[in-house]
XYZ file of C-alpha atoms in Angstrom:
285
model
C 14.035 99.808 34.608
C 11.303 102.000 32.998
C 11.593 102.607 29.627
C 10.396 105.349 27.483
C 10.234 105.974 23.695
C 8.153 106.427 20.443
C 5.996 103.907 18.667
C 7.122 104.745 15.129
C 8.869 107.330 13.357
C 8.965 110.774 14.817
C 8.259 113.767 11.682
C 11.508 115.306 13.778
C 13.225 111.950 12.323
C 12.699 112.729 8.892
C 13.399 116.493 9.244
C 16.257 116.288 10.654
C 18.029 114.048 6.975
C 17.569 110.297 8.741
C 15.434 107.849 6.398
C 15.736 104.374 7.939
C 14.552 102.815 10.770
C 17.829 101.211 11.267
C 19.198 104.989 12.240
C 16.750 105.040 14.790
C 18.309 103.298 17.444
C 21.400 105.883 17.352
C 18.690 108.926 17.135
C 16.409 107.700 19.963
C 19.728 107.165 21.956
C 20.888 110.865 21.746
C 17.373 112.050 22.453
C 17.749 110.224 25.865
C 14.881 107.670 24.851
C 15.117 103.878 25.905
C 12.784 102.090 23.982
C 11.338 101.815 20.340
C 8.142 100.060 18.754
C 8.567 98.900 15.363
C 5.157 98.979 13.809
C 3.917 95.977 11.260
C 0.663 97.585 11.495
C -0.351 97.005 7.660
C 2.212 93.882 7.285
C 5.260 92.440 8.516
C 7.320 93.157 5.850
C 10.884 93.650 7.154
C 13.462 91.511 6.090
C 15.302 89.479 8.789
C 18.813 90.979 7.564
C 16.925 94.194 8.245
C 15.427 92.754 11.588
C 18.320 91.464 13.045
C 20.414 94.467 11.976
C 17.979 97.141 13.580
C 18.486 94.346 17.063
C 22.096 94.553 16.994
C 21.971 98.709 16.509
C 19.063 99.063 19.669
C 21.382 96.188 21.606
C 24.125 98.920 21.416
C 22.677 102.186 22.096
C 19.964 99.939 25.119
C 17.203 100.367 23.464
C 14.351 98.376 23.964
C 12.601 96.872 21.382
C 9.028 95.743 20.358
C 6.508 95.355 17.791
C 3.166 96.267 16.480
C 1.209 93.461 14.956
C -0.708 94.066 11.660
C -4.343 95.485 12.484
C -5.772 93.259 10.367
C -5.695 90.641 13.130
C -9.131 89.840 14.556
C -8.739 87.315 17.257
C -12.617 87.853 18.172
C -14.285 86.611 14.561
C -16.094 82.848 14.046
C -15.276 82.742 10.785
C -12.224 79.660 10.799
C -10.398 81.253 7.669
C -9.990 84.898 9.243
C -9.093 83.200 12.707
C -6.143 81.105 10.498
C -4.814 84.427 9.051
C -4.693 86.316 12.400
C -2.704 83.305 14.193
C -0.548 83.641 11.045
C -0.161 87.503 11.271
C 1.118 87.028 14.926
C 3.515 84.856 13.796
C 4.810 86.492 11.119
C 5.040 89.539 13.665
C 6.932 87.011 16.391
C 9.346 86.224 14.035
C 10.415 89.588 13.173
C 10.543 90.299 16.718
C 12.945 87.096 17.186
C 15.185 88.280 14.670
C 15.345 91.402 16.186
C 15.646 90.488 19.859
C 12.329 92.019 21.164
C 10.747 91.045 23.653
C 6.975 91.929 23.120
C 4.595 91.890 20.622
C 1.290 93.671 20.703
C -1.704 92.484 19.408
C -5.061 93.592 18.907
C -8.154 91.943 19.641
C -10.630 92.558 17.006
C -14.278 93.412 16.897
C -17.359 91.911 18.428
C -19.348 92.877 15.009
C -22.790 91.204 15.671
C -21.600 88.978 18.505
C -22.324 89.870 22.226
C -18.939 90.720 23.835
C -19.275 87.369 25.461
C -19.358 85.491 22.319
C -16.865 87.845 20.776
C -14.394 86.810 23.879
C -15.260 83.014 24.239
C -13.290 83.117 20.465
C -10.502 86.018 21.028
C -9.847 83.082 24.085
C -9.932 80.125 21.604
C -8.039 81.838 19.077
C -5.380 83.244 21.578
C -5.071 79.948 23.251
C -4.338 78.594 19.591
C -1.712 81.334 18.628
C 0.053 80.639 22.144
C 0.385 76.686 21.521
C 1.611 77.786 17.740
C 3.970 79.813 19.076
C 5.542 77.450 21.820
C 5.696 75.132 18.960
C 7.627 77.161 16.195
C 10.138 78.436 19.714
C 8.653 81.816 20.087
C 7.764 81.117 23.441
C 10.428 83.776 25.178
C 8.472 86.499 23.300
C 5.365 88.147 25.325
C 2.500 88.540 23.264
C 0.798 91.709 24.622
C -2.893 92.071 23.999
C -3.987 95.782 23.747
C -6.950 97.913 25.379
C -8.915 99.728 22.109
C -10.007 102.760 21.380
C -13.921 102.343 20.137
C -16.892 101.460 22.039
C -17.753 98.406 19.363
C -13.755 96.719 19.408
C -13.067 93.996 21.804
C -10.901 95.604 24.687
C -11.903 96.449 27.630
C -9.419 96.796 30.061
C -11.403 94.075 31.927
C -11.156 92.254 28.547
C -7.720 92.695 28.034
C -7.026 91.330 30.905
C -9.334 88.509 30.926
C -7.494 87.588 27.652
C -4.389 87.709 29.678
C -5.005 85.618 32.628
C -4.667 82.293 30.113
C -1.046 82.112 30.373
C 1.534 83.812 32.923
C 3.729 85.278 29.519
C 0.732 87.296 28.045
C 1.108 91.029 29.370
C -1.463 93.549 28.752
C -1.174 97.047 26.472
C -2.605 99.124 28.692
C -3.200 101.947 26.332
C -4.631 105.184 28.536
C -5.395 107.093 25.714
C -7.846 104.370 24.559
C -9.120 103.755 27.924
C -9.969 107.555 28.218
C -11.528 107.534 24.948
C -13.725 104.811 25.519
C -14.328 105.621 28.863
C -15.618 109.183 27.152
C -12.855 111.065 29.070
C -12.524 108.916 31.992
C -8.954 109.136 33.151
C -8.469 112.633 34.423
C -7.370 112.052 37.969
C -5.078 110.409 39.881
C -7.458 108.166 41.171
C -8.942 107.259 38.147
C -4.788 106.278 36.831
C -5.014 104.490 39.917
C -7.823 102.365 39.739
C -6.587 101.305 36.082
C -3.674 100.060 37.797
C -5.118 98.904 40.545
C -6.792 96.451 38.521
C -4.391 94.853 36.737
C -2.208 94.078 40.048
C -6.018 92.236 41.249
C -6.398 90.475 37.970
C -2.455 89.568 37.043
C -0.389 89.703 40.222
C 2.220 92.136 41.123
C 4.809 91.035 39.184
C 2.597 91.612 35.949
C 1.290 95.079 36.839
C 5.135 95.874 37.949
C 6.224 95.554 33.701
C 3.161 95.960 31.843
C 3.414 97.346 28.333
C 1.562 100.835 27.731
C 0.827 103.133 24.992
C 0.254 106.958 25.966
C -1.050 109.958 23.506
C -4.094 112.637 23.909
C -6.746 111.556 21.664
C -10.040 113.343 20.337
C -12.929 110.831 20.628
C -16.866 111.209 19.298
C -19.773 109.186 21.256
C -18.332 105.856 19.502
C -14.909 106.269 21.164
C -11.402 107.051 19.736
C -11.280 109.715 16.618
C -7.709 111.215 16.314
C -4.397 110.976 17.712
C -3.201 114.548 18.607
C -0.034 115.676 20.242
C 0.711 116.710 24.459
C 0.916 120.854 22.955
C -3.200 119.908 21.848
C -3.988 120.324 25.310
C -7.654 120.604 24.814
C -7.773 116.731 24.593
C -7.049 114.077 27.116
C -5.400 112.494 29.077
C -2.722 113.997 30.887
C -0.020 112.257 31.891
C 1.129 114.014 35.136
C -0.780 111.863 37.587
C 0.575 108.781 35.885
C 3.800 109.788 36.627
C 3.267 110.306 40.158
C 1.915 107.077 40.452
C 4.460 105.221 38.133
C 7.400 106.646 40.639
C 5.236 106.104 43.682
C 4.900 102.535 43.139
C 8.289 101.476 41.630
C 6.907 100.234 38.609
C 8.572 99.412 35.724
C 6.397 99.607 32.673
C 7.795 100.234 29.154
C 5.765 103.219 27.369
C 5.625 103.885 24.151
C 3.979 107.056 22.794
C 1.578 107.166 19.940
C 1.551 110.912 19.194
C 0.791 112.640 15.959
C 4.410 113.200 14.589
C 5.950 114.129 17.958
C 5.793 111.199 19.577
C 9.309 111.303 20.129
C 9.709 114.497 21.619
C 6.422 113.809 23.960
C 8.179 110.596 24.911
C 10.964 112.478 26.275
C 8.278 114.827 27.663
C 7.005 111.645 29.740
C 10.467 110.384 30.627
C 11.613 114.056 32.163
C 7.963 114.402 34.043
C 8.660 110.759 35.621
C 12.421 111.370 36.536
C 11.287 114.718 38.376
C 8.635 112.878 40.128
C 11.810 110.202 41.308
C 13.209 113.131 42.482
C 10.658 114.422 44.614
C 9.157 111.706 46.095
């Protein structure tokens, strides 16, 4: 089933008197949401009483959970000490997701600095490869680890990259993060076609199976000639992408992604926004 739901706290969360995480499982549930990214973007510093309690709360109210990996992970540098600390930050982050019963991780894939993008991804591949034999070894192998399309021209993560990354085990599933793919792309993704093609690609490169349950991020984003700038909310219409022909296409082809939405403050509301446009494209096709 497709799943829908915010990455992060929602400023409608806060207004509204809740202050942990733990409350959000109940909250999203009411909203009509599904899923729910915890983010360990600047450390994983949950608890496992706290991780395994905020499983046993989204277990009861079916929510789906995953989890943001710290951004300091680089998985693209030479440098063997920083390569050590980014295996270690994904397993610090596949731990918490253990204890709390997700299912995916998602990581990002650093930045080619002074490297071509072909030396850049001949070590995001070694260190990967390294993380994915760590993590079969400490019995996080259940748990995807989800590599994610970025933002700015100079990071690693192309969608091409992403799923290059990808294709060196059958349990990695890409991030396919639109907004970044439009911001890179300098507005890119406007029609269906171009949704299309995106998708297209990752059924060539990973199978159908893959592009059936991919992971995504979705939010409008302002970008500059580099790439990404700002995260903005669906009402800031001015800035792309829309999600209405990913809809049609998510409902056309059955698929069964799980979304999360990375909006300024509202990304739970614009979740729901995503999860009504979807069901009313069910409806009519």
């Amino acid at each position: 089933m497709i799943r829908f739901g915010p990455e992060g706290n929602a400023q409608a969360f806060y207004e509204e008197g809740y202050k942990s995480s733990l409350e959000m499982p109940e909250w999203l549930s009411k909203l009509g949401l599904n899923a729910y990214e915890y983010p360990c973007t600047r450390g994983v510093r949950l608890s496992e009483k706290m991780a395994k309690t905020l499983g046993a709360k989204a277990k009861e109210r079916d929510i789906t959970l995953s989890v943001h990996a710290p951004y300091y992970i680089n998985l693209a540098t030479d440098d063997e000490d920083k390569r050590k600390k980014s295996i270690d930050y994904i397993m610090q982050t596949l731990q918490a997701a253990q204890w709390m019963e997700a299912q995916r991780i998602v990581v990002h894939s650093g930045a080619c600095a002074k490297m071509t993008r072909e030396e850049a991804m001949g070590w995001a591949e070694k260190t990967l490869r390294m993380a994915i034999q760590e993590a079969d070894a400490a019995g996080f192998g259940e748990i995807h680890i989800c590599p994610e399309t970025m933002g700015k021209i100079n990071q690693l993560g192309t969608l091409d990259e992403v799923l290059q990354l990808c294709r060196l085990d059958d349990r990695l599933l890409p991030t396919i993060d639109f907004g970044h793919l439009h911001t890179r792309g300098l507005g890119c993704l406007n029609t269906k076609e171009d949704f299309a093609a995106v998708l297209d690609a990752v059924e060539n490169k990973l199978g159908k199976e893959r592009a059936k349950r991919f992971h995504s991020h979705f939010s409008r984003i302002e970008y500059t000639k580099g790439g990404e700038k700002r995260h903005w909310c669906f009402r800031d219409n001015q800035f792309g992408p829309d999600f209405d022909p990913l809809a049609e296409l998510l409902a056309q082809r059955n698929l069964e992604p799980v979304i999360l939405c990375e909006s300024a403050g509202t990304q739970a509301e614009d979740a729901l926004e995503m999860k009504q446009k979807y069901e009313a494209c069910m409806r009519n096709r």
